[in-house]
Amino acid sequence: MTTIKESKFFEKINREKVLNELIKIFGKNNVSNKPHDLFPYSYDMTESTPHMPDFVVIPENVDQIVLIVKFCSEYHIPIVPYVSGNNVGGLTIPEEGGIMLDVGKKMNKVVHVHESMMYAILEPGVTFGQLSKYLEKHHPQLKYAYAFAPPYASVVANVLLSGLTNLSCTYGGMADWINGLEVVLSNGEVVRTGSCFLSKEFKEDNWFVRYPIPDLSGLFICWQGMTGIVTKCAVQLWPKKEYNGRFLGVIYGHDTLGEVLRELGRTECCEDVSAINSELLKYTWGKIRPEKFEKEPDYAALISISGQTKELYQAKLKHVKAVYSKIQEKFNQEALFIDFDSFSKLAGDEILMYVDLPSVLTPLFEWDGLTWVGSYANPDNLGPLLKKCYDLFQKYEMEPILFTKSMKASHYCIFRPITRYKKETEEEKVAELQHELLEVMLDYDCVPYKTPLWMTDIIKKRCDQNWVELLKKIKHTMDPNRIFNPGRWGL
Amino acid sequence: MSIINEPEDLLGMALSNVLTPSLSDEKFLKKTKDWKRTIVLEVIGLYPITLTFNNSEITIVYEEKPKYHLKISITLEALLDIAEGRLGLISAFLRRKVKLKKIYRIFTIFKFRSILFSAIKKA
């Protein structure tokens, strides 16, 4: 149930005055306080408690954002940045009311693509689908990547939260691909981080690297919008490769998967190595809570390989197959490693949704509830972690959906137990399951991402208390009036 | 013609998925008309399933039925290669990618090959 509480800042300024100021900055057509306009901003698809904002505004330039930030600072009015509505973990639910800053509608330009230095400067509203189309049309030699999310998801929002992509096995999380940021600070100053700091004015051609200066971009990465409003972000692009193939590995056993994922990542021959449990494949064919038979495989590994030349591609494939076979031999299993497109002839075209980009995994949206405990995990712990989490799904009689991915040559991996559910009847049970999953994952050193409030409360109790104190100090320094997405991480 | 049960296992579901589009195809119906055969299909490294053709009905079950007319054990790779026309059934057999039990039922072998692989091509 969406809650409506009188926001605290109305003690300092009345609702009408705020509305008038917003209209002055953004124009009448870009401001609303009508409940039917505000409602879509009050919730997301996860179990996070909805909360109504007081206003929504649609900015079209940085100057407007500077004005709203100065105004909000004066009256301590919360601002929550919002892009495409594809949120999880309550990241954009306005915990303390205030103003939704919907940057997705009009601040969605690809500002510049530097062909030779391979980066793009983006406004926050640019989506994965949009960037991909833009590059295909104007820079066909370059590519970005796709998140494990629909094409209408925001690139910058995912980058700032260090999401994963189909190229993460090679290049790591998306935050590693940031060259620089433009940010509006709580006092209304606009700052640029990364190599672009060298020029006093904005230039398009100096956003090529983030180091070796102090990494001020880090003040805004994975901070969930708590330290400033990012208005531009330079992301690294990658050269397109001519030869590409995608393959399916059939896996029996949690430990086998752990080893396959880690070792294939370490070959440095794969663009992507990820895996899903076999029940998820059954959901593809419309099965609801199907039985898992004893002799069925436990997981399907999805492997992408590419090469600039045919010889390079074939050499990579040969090596990956050899490593894969060796692992299967160790576990006394048949090495089933097949071309995914051929497999789709047998399994049906629906199965291609797992490898066709952008990913739109319709089985995940069977009901109105979808949530997960996403984490960066230690690949060495993956086997026992998969088993424990699988057993928890069984305990709660929920459909297990387990997703995992090798990151950056297996320096780490993604582990994400996902729950699809009926919000009306299963929310309580799902909340309990989520809590148990988190405790198990923390026991195995998983580092959660896109964290909802209940999760950060638990993490803060278990973690290094000096880390929490430093977090508080930085938040207070960056945002003394608590206007930027207040309440996240309990701050 | 119809598949009278809804398979719940991965292989059974995949095969059901492959056969379903052909069930309304006249050529396919002609091939399976009056055909009563029980065939075990084992994908090596996975598990066996049993397909029973009984006139206008097909059942696919997650088990190896002890009484069958033909048992085919095949690697997944060979199954896909045959389906895509990269490999012939005989050639796969000679290369030991396919093993057949009750090999003397030569008409059953060829009829099943024709039914399954034409369905895969159509799917």
XYZ file of C-alpha atoms in Angstrom:
614
model
C 0.000 0.000 0.000
C 1.413 3.393 -0.983
C 1.827 5.633 2.042
C 1.219 9.373 2.088
C 2.834 11.292 4.940
C 3.065 15.044 5.289
C 6.651 15.827 4.345
C 8.759 17.542 7.020
C 9.918 20.358 4.797
C 6.433 21.851 4.692
C 7.251 23.217 8.160
C 9.638 25.634 6.391
C 7.687 26.454 3.230
C 4.122 25.846 2.148
C 3.079 23.603 -0.719
C 1.868 26.455 -2.916
C 5.145 28.351 -2.693
C 7.082 25.235 -3.685
C 4.773 24.656 -6.627
C 5.145 28.247 -7.795
C 8.928 28.069 -7.588
C 8.988 24.813 -9.546
C 6.752 26.285 -12.241
C 9.078 29.286 -12.393
C 12.083 27.029 -13.005
C 10.627 24.309 -15.236
C 7.487 25.831 -16.747
C 3.915 24.772 -16.036
C 3.954 21.766 -18.371
C 6.953 20.184 -16.686
C 5.688 20.229 -13.102
C 2.927 18.280 -11.399
C 1.605 17.614 -7.930
C -1.424 15.664 -9.067
C -1.743 12.237 -7.414
C -2.257 10.409 -10.707
C 1.022 11.875 -12.031
C 2.880 11.176 -8.793
C 1.687 7.626 -8.243
C 3.972 5.912 -10.829
C 6.970 7.379 -9.001
C 5.874 5.961 -5.651
C 6.793 2.305 -6.124
C 8.918 -0.203 -7.973
C 8.511 -3.875 -8.839
C 10.214 -5.117 -5.657
C 8.902 -5.589 -2.123
C 10.136 -2.105 -1.096
C 7.451 -0.072 0.649
C 5.940 2.520 -1.711
C 5.847 6.196 -0.763
C 4.350 9.135 -2.623
C 6.465 12.114 -3.676
C 5.013 15.625 -3.364
C 6.001 16.888 -6.812
C 7.477 15.665 -10.052
C 9.499 17.903 -12.377
C 10.957 17.250 -15.808
C 14.199 19.174 -16.345
C 15.697 19.752 -19.768
C 19.063 21.269 -18.899
C 21.736 21.563 -16.231
C 20.876 25.200 -15.403
C 17.413 24.146 -14.254
C 18.937 21.453 -12.056
C 21.290 24.003 -10.493
C 18.304 26.224 -9.638
C 16.239 23.404 -8.144
C 19.178 22.142 -6.083
C 19.813 25.623 -4.654
C 16.120 26.020 -3.850
C 15.871 22.579 -2.249
C 19.019 23.184 -0.207
C 17.525 26.349 1.227
C 14.326 24.624 2.352
C 15.719 21.116 2.944
C 13.456 19.593 0.318
C 14.393 16.043 -0.804
C 15.245 15.477 -4.474
C 15.152 11.990 -5.922
C 16.646 11.503 -9.403
C 14.614 9.163 -11.615
C 15.196 7.960 -15.153
C 13.238 5.190 -16.818
C 11.127 3.598 -14.111
C 12.925 0.287 -14.304
C 14.030 0.439 -10.684
C 14.611 -2.119 -7.983
C 15.445 -2.058 -4.293
C 13.356 1.058 -3.728
C 16.270 3.083 -5.134
C 14.015 5.859 -6.394
C 11.156 5.543 -3.931
C 11.016 8.935 -2.200
C 11.311 7.757 1.413
C 10.756 11.266 2.765
C 8.592 12.688 -0.004
C 9.864 15.724 -1.881
C 10.553 16.211 -5.567
C 11.080 13.539 -8.217
C 13.587 14.815 -10.748
C 12.602 12.900 -13.858
C 15.698 13.319 -16.023
C 14.655 10.547 -18.400
C 12.121 12.467 -20.441
C 14.162 15.396 -21.772
C 17.768 14.960 -20.694
C 18.385 12.011 -22.953
C 20.924 13.125 -25.524
C 24.078 11.387 -26.673
C 26.179 14.529 -26.243
C 29.284 13.306 -28.045
C 30.986 10.156 -29.269
C 34.739 10.268 -29.589
C 35.436 7.700 -32.305
C 39.209 7.312 -31.886
C 39.300 7.466 -28.082
C 36.210 5.234 -27.881
C 33.977 6.998 -25.398
C 30.528 8.540 -25.350
C 29.348 11.455 -23.222
C 25.758 10.762 -22.228
C 22.954 12.561 -20.492
C 21.289 10.461 -17.792
C 18.158 9.684 -19.812
C 19.961 7.798 -22.601
C 18.813 4.165 -22.704
C 20.715 1.037 -23.737
C 18.500 0.621 -26.802
C 18.972 4.250 -27.805
C 22.757 4.166 -27.452
C 23.008 0.929 -29.379
C 20.946 2.339 -32.255
C 22.929 5.566 -32.229
C 26.238 3.721 -32.465
C 24.987 1.407 -35.213
C 23.979 4.437 -37.257
C 26.845 6.843 -36.599
C 29.769 4.721 -35.350
C 29.310 1.170 -36.651
C 32.822 0.148 -35.630
C 32.007 0.726 -31.965
C 29.678 -0.916 -29.505
C 28.573 -0.426 -25.921
C 26.912 -3.313 -24.102
C 23.590 -4.436 -22.753
C 22.698 -4.807 -19.105
C 20.707 -7.814 -17.923
C 17.754 -5.435 -18.193
C 15.256 -4.230 -20.794
C 16.457 -1.891 -23.598
C 14.605 1.030 -22.037
C 16.813 0.942 -18.909
C 19.091 3.951 -18.396
C 22.777 3.539 -19.215
C 23.964 6.182 -16.751
C 21.842 4.882 -13.856
C 23.229 1.373 -14.411
C 26.753 2.694 -14.801
C 26.537 4.663 -11.559
C 25.309 1.563 -9.730
C 28.009 -0.561 -11.417
C 25.621 -2.962 -13.090
C 26.662 -5.954 -15.144
C 26.563 -6.358 -18.911
C 27.077 -8.915 -21.644
C 30.744 -7.851 -21.810
C 31.449 -7.978 -18.078
C 33.438 -11.195 -18.219
C 36.057 -9.217 -20.124
C 35.657 -5.667 -18.865
C 34.048 -5.944 -15.407
C 31.185 -3.925 -13.894
C 29.973 -0.823 -15.693
C 31.375 1.607 -13.122
C 34.855 0.522 -14.266
C 34.002 1.976 -17.669
C 33.395 5.527 -16.426
C 35.845 8.120 -17.749
C 34.299 11.113 -16.029
C 31.169 12.744 -14.658
C 29.475 16.120 -14.568
C 27.630 16.581 -11.286
C 25.504 19.253 -9.637
C 26.556 19.497 -5.988
C 24.304 20.392 -3.064
C 25.323 24.082 -3.181
C 24.472 24.275 -6.876
C 28.057 24.156 -8.129
C 28.696 22.062 -11.221
C 31.824 19.923 -11.066
C 33.506 17.680 -13.649
C 35.545 14.639 -12.589
C 38.068 12.572 -14.544
C 40.464 13.883 -17.209
C 37.915 16.521 -18.317
C 38.766 18.456 -15.097
C 41.779 19.994 -16.890
C 39.742 22.481 -18.910
C 37.852 25.312 -17.207
C 35.016 25.057 -19.717
C 33.233 21.954 -20.977
C 35.098 20.343 -23.883
C 34.051 17.212 -25.736
C 37.460 15.751 -26.419
C 39.100 15.420 -23.000
C 36.904 12.815 -21.281
C 39.190 9.903 -22.108
C 40.359 8.640 -18.694
C 39.503 8.721 -14.992
C 42.973 8.469 -13.448
C 45.746 9.243 -12.315
C 44.198 12.160 -10.406
C 42.313 11.622 -7.115
C 39.231 9.637 -8.096
C 36.477 12.107 -7.293
C 34.089 10.157 -9.535
C 34.028 7.645 -6.687
C 32.104 10.162 -4.576
C 29.115 9.566 -6.829
C 29.472 5.916 -7.897
C 27.254 3.403 -6.068
C 26.030 6.233 -3.812
C 22.452 5.791 -5.071
C 22.045 9.498 -5.837
C 22.887 10.583 -2.257
C 25.777 12.928 -2.998
C 24.865 14.902 -6.122
C 22.885 14.927 -9.355
C 24.847 13.451 -12.242
C 24.059 15.362 -15.431
C 26.667 13.891 -17.792
C 28.695 10.704 -17.820
C 31.447 9.601 -20.171
C 31.429 5.837 -20.748
C 34.001 3.715 -22.519
C 32.967 2.078 -25.787
C 34.497 -1.044 -27.317
C 35.556 -2.090 -30.801
C 33.064 -4.352 -32.569
C 34.371 -7.779 -33.503
C 33.604 -9.523 -36.732
C 33.336 -13.120 -35.556
C 30.893 -13.942 -32.792
C 29.450 -17.147 -31.399
C 27.297 -18.148 -28.456
C 27.225 -21.514 -26.808
C 25.388 -23.537 -24.225
C 27.081 -25.685 -21.601
C 24.982 -28.245 -19.737
C 25.924 -28.434 -16.071
C 25.156 -30.971 -13.373
C 25.902 -29.890 -9.807
C 26.452 -26.596 -8.000
C 30.177 -27.176 -7.551
C 30.648 -27.963 -11.231
C 29.019 -24.669 -12.149
C 31.240 -22.777 -9.713
C 34.316 -24.234 -11.346
C 33.068 -23.816 -14.924
C 32.261 -20.166 -14.326
C 35.557 -19.386 -12.647
C 37.785 -21.273 -15.067
C 36.074 -20.166 -18.290
C 36.312 -16.567 -17.073
C 40.014 -17.049 -16.447
C 40.621 -18.167 -20.031
C 40.162 -14.492 -21.034
C 38.598 -15.863 -24.215
C 34.950 -15.222 -23.368
C 33.037 -11.963 -23.610
C 30.414 -13.437 -21.360
C 30.078 -16.495 -19.158
C 26.857 -16.625 -17.209
C 24.493 -19.316 -16.018
C 20.862 -19.849 -15.121
C 19.211 -22.773 -13.366
C 17.311 -25.199 -15.556
C 13.956 -24.373 -13.948
C 14.232 -20.920 -15.520
C 14.400 -22.603 -18.932
C 11.137 -24.363 -18.108
C 9.487 -21.075 -17.205
C 10.315 -20.034 -20.772
C 7.789 -22.600 -21.957
C 5.177 -21.242 -19.606
C 5.572 -23.762 -16.799
C 4.557 -22.514 -13.388
C 6.465 -24.031 -10.471
C 7.557 -27.152 -12.383
C 9.073 -30.223 -10.784
C 12.828 -30.687 -11.170
C 13.586 -34.267 -12.188
C 16.555 -36.107 -10.766
C 18.371 -36.687 -14.048
C 17.829 -33.213 -15.433
C 20.809 -30.869 -15.527
C 20.946 -28.208 -12.823
C 22.220 -25.281 -14.871
C 22.692 -23.955 -18.370
C 25.880 -21.979 -18.894
C 25.673 -19.279 -21.566
C 28.987 -18.469 -23.187
C 29.827 -15.768 -25.761
C 33.054 -15.739 -27.704
C 34.255 -13.205 -30.250
C 37.327 -12.493 -32.331
C 38.629 -9.911 -34.763
C 39.661 -12.673 -37.189
C 38.326 -16.129 -37.891
C 41.578 -17.703 -36.709
C 41.508 -15.820 -33.429
C 37.858 -16.711 -32.873
C 38.448 -20.392 -33.582
C 41.520 -20.505 -31.357
C 39.538 -18.996 -28.468
C 36.694 -21.449 -29.009
C 39.064 -24.393 -29.054
C 40.693 -23.333 -25.808
C 37.369 -22.689 -24.062
C 36.046 -26.095 -25.146
C 39.203 -27.788 -23.880
C 38.973 -26.113 -20.463
C 35.266 -26.918 -20.262
C 35.848 -30.593 -21.142
C 38.600 -30.904 -18.564
C 36.293 -29.650 -15.793
C 33.481 -31.980 -16.847
C 35.941 -34.857 -16.918
C 36.998 -34.008 -13.364
C 33.362 -34.279 -12.257
C 32.832 -37.450 -14.343
C 30.340 -35.786 -16.618
C 29.784 -35.657 -20.347
C 31.028 -32.347 -21.782
C 27.885 -30.992 -23.422
C 28.936 -27.783 -25.111
C 26.789 -26.822 -28.078
C 26.053 -23.966 -30.398
C 23.186 -21.991 -28.891
C 21.524 -21.184 -32.197
C 21.445 -24.865 -33.155
C 20.041 -25.660 -29.721
C 17.220 -23.188 -30.317
C 16.083 -25.361 -33.250
C 15.330 -28.049 -30.717
C 14.207 -25.929 -27.826
C 12.298 -23.266 -29.756
C 13.015 -19.651 -30.562
C 11.781 -18.525 -27.135
C 15.025 -19.824 -25.689
C 16.936 -17.175 -27.631
C 15.661 -14.558 -25.197
C 18.544 -15.537 -22.894
C 21.205 -14.658 -25.437
C 19.530 -12.189 -27.803
C 20.305 -8.643 -26.815
C 18.789 -6.630 -25.322
C 17.497 -9.172 -22.824
C 13.772 -9.130 -22.263
C 13.193 -12.152 -20.074
C 9.437 -12.417 -20.139
C 9.239 -15.344 -17.653
C 10.506 -13.004 -14.944
C 7.424 -10.851 -15.363
C 4.884 -13.665 -14.930
C 3.387 -11.822 -11.949
C 3.531 -8.282 -10.633
C 6.310 -8.935 -8.106
C 9.974 -9.370 -8.953
C 12.861 -8.987 -6.570
C 16.369 -10.242 -5.919
C 19.380 -10.012 -3.697
C 22.001 -9.012 -6.237
C 25.613 -9.300 -5.203
C 29.239 -9.343 -6.188
C 30.471 -12.713 -5.005
C 33.667 -14.653 -4.477
C 33.829 -17.278 -7.280
C 35.485 -19.737 -4.885
C 32.331 -19.726 -2.743
C 29.884 -20.127 -5.587
C 29.258 -23.895 -5.318
C 28.111 -23.990 -1.675
C 26.378 -20.622 -2.058
C 24.269 -21.877 -4.968
C 23.276 -24.966 -3.005
C 22.294 -23.094 0.162
C 20.250 -20.518 -1.731
C 18.587 -23.200 -3.879
C 17.591 -25.032 -0.693
C 16.117 -21.820 0.745
C 13.824 -21.465 -2.267
C 12.699 -25.056 -1.653
C 12.093 -24.314 2.026
C 9.802 -21.407 1.157
C 8.179 -23.345 -1.714
C 9.135 -20.577 -4.130
C 10.426 -21.040 -7.661
C 14.199 -20.857 -7.636
C 15.776 -18.506 -10.145
C 19.532 -18.372 -9.831
C 21.657 -16.213 -12.067
C 25.410 -15.945 -11.957
C 28.083 -14.400 -14.155
C 31.854 -14.315 -14.286
C 33.195 -10.770 -14.037
C 36.522 -9.409 -15.251
C 38.246 -12.719 -15.968
C 36.675 -14.139 -12.776
C 38.250 -11.710 -10.343
C 34.719 -11.799 -8.989
C 31.320 -12.974 -10.082
C 27.723 -11.870 -9.925
C 25.361 -13.965 -7.879
C 21.698 -13.107 -7.988
C 18.888 -15.261 -6.557
C 15.700 -13.893 -8.121
C 12.114 -14.269 -6.921
C 9.064 -13.711 -9.073
C 5.881 -13.578 -7.012
C 2.351 -12.364 -6.557
C 2.508 -9.088 -4.667
C -0.927 -9.414 -3.138
C -0.514 -12.836 -1.554
C 3.175 -13.637 -1.320
C 4.884 -10.413 -0.260
C 5.345 -11.426 3.381
C 6.792 -14.816 2.517
C 9.093 -13.261 -0.068
C 10.357 -10.695 2.450
C 11.305 -13.543 4.822
C 13.005 -15.447 2.027
C 14.945 -12.339 1.000
C 16.188 -11.874 4.561
C 17.390 -15.464 4.801
C 19.049 -15.268 1.386
C 20.872 -12.105 2.426
C 22.167 -13.636 5.661
C 23.506 -16.670 3.787
C 25.069 -14.486 1.117
C 26.758 -12.243 3.672
C 28.097 -15.352 5.426
C 29.781 -16.216 2.121
C 31.231 -12.691 1.706
C 28.813 -11.571 -1.008
C 28.667 -7.792 -1.424
C 25.082 -6.748 -2.219
C 24.355 -4.093 -4.852
C 21.343 -1.854 -5.557
C 20.569 -2.322 -1.896
C 17.133 -1.613 -0.447
C 16.858 -0.075 3.018
C 16.181 -3.272 4.943
C 19.339 -4.705 3.427
C 21.603 -1.765 4.277
C 20.340 -1.927 7.876
C 21.574 -5.520 8.146
C 24.849 -4.822 6.335
C 25.606 -1.846 8.586
C 25.223 -4.010 11.683
C 27.627 -6.652 10.359
C 30.293 -4.523 8.709
C 33.335 -2.483 9.815
C 31.885 0.356 11.912
C 34.622 2.771 10.833
C 33.425 2.256 7.262
C 29.915 3.298 8.365
C 31.297 6.365 10.131
C 33.263 7.403 7.049
C 30.158 6.907 4.915
C 28.194 9.212 7.248
C 30.948 11.863 7.214
C 31.142 11.916 3.436
C 27.349 12.080 3.099
C 27.201 14.958 5.577
C 29.997 16.825 3.789
C 28.518 16.348 0.350
C 24.909 16.923 1.355
C 24.672 18.823 4.663
C 20.962 19.541 4.260
C 20.040 15.931 3.375
C 18.340 16.790 0.094
C 19.745 14.057 -2.184
C 17.676 10.865 -1.993
C 17.542 11.009 1.822
C 17.073 7.792 3.762
C 19.180 5.600 1.486
C 21.631 3.557 3.581
C 19.766 5.014 6.577
C 21.467 8.383 6.041
C -3.181 -35.643 -33.955
C -2.091 -34.477 -30.542
C 0.444 -34.868 -27.778
C -1.789 -36.206 -25.055
C 0.393 -35.450 -22.048
C 2.277 -32.309 -21.111
C 5.875 -33.317 -20.509
C 7.420 -31.715 -17.432
C 11.086 -32.482 -18.055
C 13.438 -30.376 -20.186
C 13.985 -32.875 -23.002
C 10.334 -33.870 -23.144
C 9.294 -30.226 -23.227
C 11.795 -29.462 -25.972
C 10.569 -32.388 -28.086
C 6.955 -31.491 -27.494
C 7.873 -27.989 -28.608
C 9.418 -29.384 -31.779
C 6.593 -31.782 -32.645
C 3.650 -29.495 -31.906
C 3.883 -27.266 -35.029
C 3.830 -30.400 -37.232
C 0.743 -31.909 -35.667
C -1.551 -30.124 -38.058
C 0.648 -30.770 -41.089
C -0.865 -33.214 -43.588
C 2.423 -34.807 -44.609
C 3.317 -35.351 -40.990
C -0.076 -36.862 -40.238
C 0.305 -39.231 -43.170
C 3.646 -40.410 -41.811
C 2.309 -41.139 -38.344
C -1.103 -42.512 -39.351
C -1.669 -46.065 -38.088
C 1.791 -46.076 -36.554
C 2.094 -47.746 -33.183
C 5.590 -47.649 -31.885
C 7.398 -47.017 -28.601
C 10.759 -45.376 -29.022
C 13.304 -44.570 -26.338
C 15.435 -41.557 -27.123
C 18.462 -41.122 -24.921
C 20.604 -38.029 -25.232
C 24.024 -39.157 -24.062
C 25.088 -37.234 -20.984
C 21.497 -36.242 -20.241
C 18.794 -38.900 -19.782
C 16.327 -41.079 -21.722
C 12.728 -40.286 -22.541
C 10.127 -42.487 -24.188
C 7.959 -41.418 -27.096
C 4.900 -43.516 -27.821
C 3.141 -43.114 -31.154
C -0.346 -44.571 -31.079
C -2.304 -43.699 -34.217
C -3.184 -40.081 -33.768
C -1.696 -39.642 -30.336
C 1.822 -39.106 -29.035
C 2.915 -39.377 -25.424
C 6.312 -38.275 -24.164
C 7.401 -39.465 -20.731
C 10.453 -38.956 -18.533
C 11.629 -42.536 -18.258
C 13.014 -45.388 -20.261
C 10.159 -47.804 -20.779
C 11.420 -51.388 -20.616
C 9.440 -52.508 -23.645
C 10.285 -50.545 -26.742
C 10.528 -51.072 -30.482
C 13.673 -48.996 -30.859
C 16.182 -47.282 -28.622
C 18.328 -44.471 -29.969
C 21.232 -43.134 -27.928
C 22.636 -39.994 -29.470
C 24.935 -37.165 -28.483
C 23.283 -33.760 -28.235
C 25.733 -32.425 -30.789
C 24.842 -35.171 -33.278
C 21.124 -34.641 -32.708
C 21.502 -30.974 -33.583
C 23.821 -31.707 -36.522
C 21.335 -34.185 -37.989
C 18.484 -31.743 -37.420
C 20.377 -29.031 -39.258
C 21.350 -31.342 -42.121
C 25.077 -31.257 -41.318
C 25.141 -34.956 -40.545
C 23.184 -37.989 -41.805
C 21.801 -40.589 -39.433
C 23.785 -43.413 -41.049
C 26.966 -41.416 -41.025
C 26.397 -40.532 -37.346
C 25.857 -44.227 -36.607
C 29.065 -45.181 -38.408
C 30.946 -42.521 -36.453
C 29.483 -43.916 -33.204
C 27.691 -40.705 -32.428
C 24.460 -42.702 -32.508
C 23.849 -46.111 -30.979
C 20.787 -48.131 -31.880
C 19.166 -50.998 -30.049
C 16.870 -53.313 -32.049
C 18.673 -52.120 -35.129
C 16.951 -54.766 -37.205
C 13.790 -52.604 -37.117
C 15.077 -50.709 -40.080
C 11.691 -49.266 -41.163
C 11.051 -47.950 -37.660
C 14.455 -46.286 -37.688
C 13.877 -44.521 -40.957
C 10.303 -43.585 -40.168
C 11.246 -42.112 -36.811
C 14.126 -40.237 -38.390
C 11.759 -38.823 -40.968
C 9.158 -37.842 -38.344
C 11.527 -36.268 -35.848
C 13.889 -34.469 -38.149
C 11.229 -33.145 -40.480
C 9.495 -31.779 -37.366
C 12.708 -30.165 -36.160
C 13.209 -28.560 -39.569
C 9.638 -27.281 -39.563
C 9.953 -25.933 -36.021
